[in-house]
PDB file of C-alpha atoms in Angstrom:
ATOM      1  CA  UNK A 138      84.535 105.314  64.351  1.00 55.00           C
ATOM      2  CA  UNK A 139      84.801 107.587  67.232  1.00 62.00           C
ATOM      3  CA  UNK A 140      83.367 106.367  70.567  1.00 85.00           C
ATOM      4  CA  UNK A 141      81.966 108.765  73.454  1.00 94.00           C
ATOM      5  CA  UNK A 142      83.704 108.394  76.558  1.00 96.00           C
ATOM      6  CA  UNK A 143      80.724 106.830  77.928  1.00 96.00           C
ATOM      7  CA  UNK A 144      80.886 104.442  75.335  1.00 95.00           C
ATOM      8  CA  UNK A 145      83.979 103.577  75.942  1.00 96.00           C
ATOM      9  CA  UNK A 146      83.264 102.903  79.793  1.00 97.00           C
ATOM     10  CA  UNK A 147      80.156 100.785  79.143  1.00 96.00           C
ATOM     11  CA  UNK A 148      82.624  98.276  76.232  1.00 96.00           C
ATOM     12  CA  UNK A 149      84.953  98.093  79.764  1.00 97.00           C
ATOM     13  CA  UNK A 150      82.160  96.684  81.320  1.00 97.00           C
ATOM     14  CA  UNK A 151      80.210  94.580  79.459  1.00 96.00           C
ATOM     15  CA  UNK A 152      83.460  92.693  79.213  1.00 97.00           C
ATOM     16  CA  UNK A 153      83.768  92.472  82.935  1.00 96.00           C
ATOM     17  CA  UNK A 154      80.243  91.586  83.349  1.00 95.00           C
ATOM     18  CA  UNK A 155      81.359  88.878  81.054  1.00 96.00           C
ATOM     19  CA  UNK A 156      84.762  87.789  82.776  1.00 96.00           C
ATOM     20  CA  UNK A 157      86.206  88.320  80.061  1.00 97.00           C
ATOM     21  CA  UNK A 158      89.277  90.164  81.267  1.00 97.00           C
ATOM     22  CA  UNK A 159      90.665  90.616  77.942  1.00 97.00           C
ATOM     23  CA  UNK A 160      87.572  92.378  76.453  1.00 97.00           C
ATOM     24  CA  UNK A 161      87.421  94.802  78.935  1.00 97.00           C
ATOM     25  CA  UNK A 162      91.366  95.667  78.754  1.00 97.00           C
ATOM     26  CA  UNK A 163      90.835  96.160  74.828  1.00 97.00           C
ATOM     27  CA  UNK A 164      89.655  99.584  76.102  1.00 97.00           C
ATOM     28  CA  UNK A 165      92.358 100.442  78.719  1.00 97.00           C
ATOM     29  CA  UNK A 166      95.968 102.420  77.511  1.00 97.00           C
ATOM     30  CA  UNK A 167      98.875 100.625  78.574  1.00 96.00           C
ATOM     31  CA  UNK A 168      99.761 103.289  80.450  1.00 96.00           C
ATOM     32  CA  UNK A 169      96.608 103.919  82.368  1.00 98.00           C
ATOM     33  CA  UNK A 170      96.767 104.790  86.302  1.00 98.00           C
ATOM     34  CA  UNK A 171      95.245 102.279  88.183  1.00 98.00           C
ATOM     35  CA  UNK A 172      93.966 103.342  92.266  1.00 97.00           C
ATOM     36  CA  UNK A 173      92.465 100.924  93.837  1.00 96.00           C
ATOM     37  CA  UNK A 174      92.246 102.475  97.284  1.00 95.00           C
ATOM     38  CA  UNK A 175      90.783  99.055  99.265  1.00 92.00           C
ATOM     39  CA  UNK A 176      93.672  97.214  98.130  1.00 91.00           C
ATOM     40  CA  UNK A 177      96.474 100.232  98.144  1.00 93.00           C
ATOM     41  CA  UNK A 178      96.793  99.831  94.724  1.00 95.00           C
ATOM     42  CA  UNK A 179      98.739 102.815  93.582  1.00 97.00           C
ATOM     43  CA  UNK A 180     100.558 101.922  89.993  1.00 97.00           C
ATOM     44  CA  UNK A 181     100.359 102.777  86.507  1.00 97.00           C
ATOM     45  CA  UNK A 182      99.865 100.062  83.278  1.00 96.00           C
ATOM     46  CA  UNK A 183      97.726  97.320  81.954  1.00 97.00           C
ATOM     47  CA  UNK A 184      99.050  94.756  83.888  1.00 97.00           C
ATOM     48  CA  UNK A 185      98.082  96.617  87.435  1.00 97.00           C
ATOM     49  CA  UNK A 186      94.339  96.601  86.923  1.00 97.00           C
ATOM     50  CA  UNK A 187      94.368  93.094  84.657  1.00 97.00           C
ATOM     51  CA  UNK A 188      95.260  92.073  88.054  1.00 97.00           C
ATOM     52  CA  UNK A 189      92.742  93.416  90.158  1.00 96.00           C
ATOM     53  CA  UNK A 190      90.317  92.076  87.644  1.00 97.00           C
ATOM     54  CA  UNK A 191      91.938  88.554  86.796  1.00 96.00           C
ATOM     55  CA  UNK A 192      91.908  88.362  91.281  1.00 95.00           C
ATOM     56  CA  UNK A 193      88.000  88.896  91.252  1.00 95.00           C
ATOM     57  CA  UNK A 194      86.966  86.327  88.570  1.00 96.00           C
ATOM     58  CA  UNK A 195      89.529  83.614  89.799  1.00 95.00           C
ATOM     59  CA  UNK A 196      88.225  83.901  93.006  1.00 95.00           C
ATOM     60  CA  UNK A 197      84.601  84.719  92.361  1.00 96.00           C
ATOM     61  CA  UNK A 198      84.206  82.597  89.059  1.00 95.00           C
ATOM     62  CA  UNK A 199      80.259  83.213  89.485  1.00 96.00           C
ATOM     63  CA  UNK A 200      80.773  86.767  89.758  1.00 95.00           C
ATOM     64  CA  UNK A 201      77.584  88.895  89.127  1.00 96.00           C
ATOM     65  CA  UNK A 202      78.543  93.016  88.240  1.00 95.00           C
ATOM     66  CA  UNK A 203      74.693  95.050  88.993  1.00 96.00           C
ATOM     67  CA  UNK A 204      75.332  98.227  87.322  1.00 96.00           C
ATOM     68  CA  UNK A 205      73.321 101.131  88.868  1.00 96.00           C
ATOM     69  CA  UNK A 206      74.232 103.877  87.210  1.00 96.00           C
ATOM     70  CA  UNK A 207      76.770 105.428  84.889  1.00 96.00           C
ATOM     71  CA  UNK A 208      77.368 109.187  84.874  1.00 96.00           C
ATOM     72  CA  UNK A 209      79.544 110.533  82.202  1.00 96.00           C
ATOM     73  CA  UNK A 210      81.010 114.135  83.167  1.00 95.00           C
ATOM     74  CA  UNK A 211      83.451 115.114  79.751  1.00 94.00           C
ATOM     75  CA  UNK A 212      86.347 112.792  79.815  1.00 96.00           C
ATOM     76  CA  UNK A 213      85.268 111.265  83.648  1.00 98.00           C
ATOM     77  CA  UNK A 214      82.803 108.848  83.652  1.00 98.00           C
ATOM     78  CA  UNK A 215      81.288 107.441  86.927  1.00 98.00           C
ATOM     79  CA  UNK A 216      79.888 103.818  87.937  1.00 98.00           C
ATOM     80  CA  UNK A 217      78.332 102.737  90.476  1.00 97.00           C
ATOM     81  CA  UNK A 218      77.889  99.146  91.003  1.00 96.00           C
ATOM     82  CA  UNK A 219      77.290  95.913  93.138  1.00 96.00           C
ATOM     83  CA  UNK A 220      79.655  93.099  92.983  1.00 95.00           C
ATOM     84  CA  UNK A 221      78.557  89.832  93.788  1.00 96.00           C
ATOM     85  CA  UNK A 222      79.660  86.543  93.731  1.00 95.00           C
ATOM     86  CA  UNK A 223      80.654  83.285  95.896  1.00 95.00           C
ATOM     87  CA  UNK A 224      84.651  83.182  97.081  1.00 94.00           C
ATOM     88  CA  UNK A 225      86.162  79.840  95.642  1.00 95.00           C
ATOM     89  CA  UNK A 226      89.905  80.887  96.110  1.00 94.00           C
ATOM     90  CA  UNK A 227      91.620  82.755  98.590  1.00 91.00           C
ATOM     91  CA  UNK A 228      91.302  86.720  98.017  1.00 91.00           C
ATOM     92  CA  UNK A 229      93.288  89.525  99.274  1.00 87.00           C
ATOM     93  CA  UNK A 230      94.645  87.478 102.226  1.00 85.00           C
ATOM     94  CA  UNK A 231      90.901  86.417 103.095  1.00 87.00           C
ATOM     95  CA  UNK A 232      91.293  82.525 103.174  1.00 88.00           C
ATOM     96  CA  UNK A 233      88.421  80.720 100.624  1.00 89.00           C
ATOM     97  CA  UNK A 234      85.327  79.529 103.210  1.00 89.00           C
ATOM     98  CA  UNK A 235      82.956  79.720 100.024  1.00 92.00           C
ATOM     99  CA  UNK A 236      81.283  83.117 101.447  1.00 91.00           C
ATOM    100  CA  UNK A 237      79.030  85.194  99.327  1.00 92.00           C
ATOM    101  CA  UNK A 238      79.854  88.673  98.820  1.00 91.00           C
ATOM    102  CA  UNK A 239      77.920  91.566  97.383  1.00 93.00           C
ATOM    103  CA  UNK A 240      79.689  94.738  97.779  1.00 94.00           C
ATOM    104  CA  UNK A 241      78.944  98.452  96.713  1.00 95.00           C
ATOM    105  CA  UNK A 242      81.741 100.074  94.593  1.00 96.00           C
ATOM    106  CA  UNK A 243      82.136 102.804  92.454  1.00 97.00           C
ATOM    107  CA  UNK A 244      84.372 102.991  89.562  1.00 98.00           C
ATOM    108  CA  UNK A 245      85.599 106.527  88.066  1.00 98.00           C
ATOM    109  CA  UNK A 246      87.136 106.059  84.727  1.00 98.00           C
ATOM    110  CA  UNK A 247      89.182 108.748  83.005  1.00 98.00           C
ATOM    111  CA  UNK A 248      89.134 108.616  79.365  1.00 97.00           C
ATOM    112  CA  UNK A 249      90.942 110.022  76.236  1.00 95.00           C
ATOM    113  CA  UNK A 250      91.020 109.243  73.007  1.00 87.00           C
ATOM    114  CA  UNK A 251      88.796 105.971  72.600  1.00 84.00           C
ATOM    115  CA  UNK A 252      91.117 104.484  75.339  1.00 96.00           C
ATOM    116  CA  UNK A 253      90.565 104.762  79.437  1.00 98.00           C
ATOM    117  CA  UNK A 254      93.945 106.263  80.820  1.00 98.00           C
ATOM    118  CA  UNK A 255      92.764 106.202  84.387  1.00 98.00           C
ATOM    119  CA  UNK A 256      90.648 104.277  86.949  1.00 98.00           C
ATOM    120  CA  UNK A 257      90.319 105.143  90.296  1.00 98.00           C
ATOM    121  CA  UNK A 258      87.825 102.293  92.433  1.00 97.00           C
ATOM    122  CA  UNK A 259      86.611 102.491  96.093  1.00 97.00           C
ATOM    123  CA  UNK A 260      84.518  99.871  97.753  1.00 92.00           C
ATOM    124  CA  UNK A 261      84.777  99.305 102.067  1.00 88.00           C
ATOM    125  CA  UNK A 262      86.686  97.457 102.902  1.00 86.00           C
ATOM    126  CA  UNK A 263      85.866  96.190 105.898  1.00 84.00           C
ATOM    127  CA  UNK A 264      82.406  95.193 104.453  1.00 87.00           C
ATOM    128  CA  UNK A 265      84.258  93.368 102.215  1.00 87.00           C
ATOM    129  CA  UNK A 266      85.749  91.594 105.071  1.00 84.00           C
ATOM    130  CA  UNK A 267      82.857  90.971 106.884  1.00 85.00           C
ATOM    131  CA  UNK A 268      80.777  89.561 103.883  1.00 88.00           C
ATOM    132  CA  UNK A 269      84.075  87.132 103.593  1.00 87.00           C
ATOM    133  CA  UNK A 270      83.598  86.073 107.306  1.00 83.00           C
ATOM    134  CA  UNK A 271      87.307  87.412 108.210  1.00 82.00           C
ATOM    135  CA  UNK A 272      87.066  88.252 112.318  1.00 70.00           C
ATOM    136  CA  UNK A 273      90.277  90.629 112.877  1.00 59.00           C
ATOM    137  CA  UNK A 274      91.363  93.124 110.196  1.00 57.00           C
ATOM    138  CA  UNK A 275      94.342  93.398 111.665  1.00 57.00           C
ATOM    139  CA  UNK A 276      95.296  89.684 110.975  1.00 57.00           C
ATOM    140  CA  UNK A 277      93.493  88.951 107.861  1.00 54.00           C
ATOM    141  CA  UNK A 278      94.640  85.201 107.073  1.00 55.00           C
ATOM    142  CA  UNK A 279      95.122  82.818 109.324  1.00 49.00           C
ATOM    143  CA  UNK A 280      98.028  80.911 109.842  1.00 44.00           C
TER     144      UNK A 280
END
């Protein structure tokens, strides 16, 4: 059964909506490029964005994805969502306080086949930051 791009995108996800990590990698090519520009991510393979995404559900377990839109442009497809959720583990050097953080991100997804080969996600950083109480950018965790 052949899948529209779109499709494809919305299967990713639903399984990340769900934290179900492995669900939503059932749709990514092992080889897939993986930017996450926040986090100066630049890598290729399945293990690169599993890690991005196991990182937000370990240390957001009540994470909450708010979908806003999803634009599908041929093989690119475009979300735009909120993430929410309350920190319960250290994340990306920001030590655990138990903050809540809702950030605006947008995802674009590159797709061939039935399988995404590329993701690309922005978010600001320093929001993120500041929704996780961190003071000085330059000194993220303290020591």
């Amino acid at each position: 059964m052949t899948t529209s791009p779109r499709q494809t995108v919305e299967a990713f996800l639903t399984g990340f909506r769900h934290l179900d990590v492995d669900a939503a990698l059932s749709t990514v090519s092992d080889d897939v490029q993986v930017t996450v520009y926040p986090l100066q991510v630049f890598d290729s393979g399945k293990d690169v964005i599993r890690t991005v995404l196991d990182d937000l559900v370990t240390s957001f377990p009540d994470l909450h994805l708010t979908v806003r839109s999803v634009l599908e442009l041929g093989q690119v497809v475009v979300a735009e969502m909120k993430i929410e959720g309350t920190q319960a583990a250290d994340y990306v050097g920001a030590i655990n306080q138990e903050k809540h953080l809702d950030v605006d991100s947008a995802w674009r997804f590159t797709v061939a086949g039935e399988g995404i080969t590329g993701i690309d996600v922005y978010w600001c950083q320093n929001q993120l930051y500041r929704r996780l109480a961190v003071k000085r950018t330059d000194q993220v965790t303290i020591v």
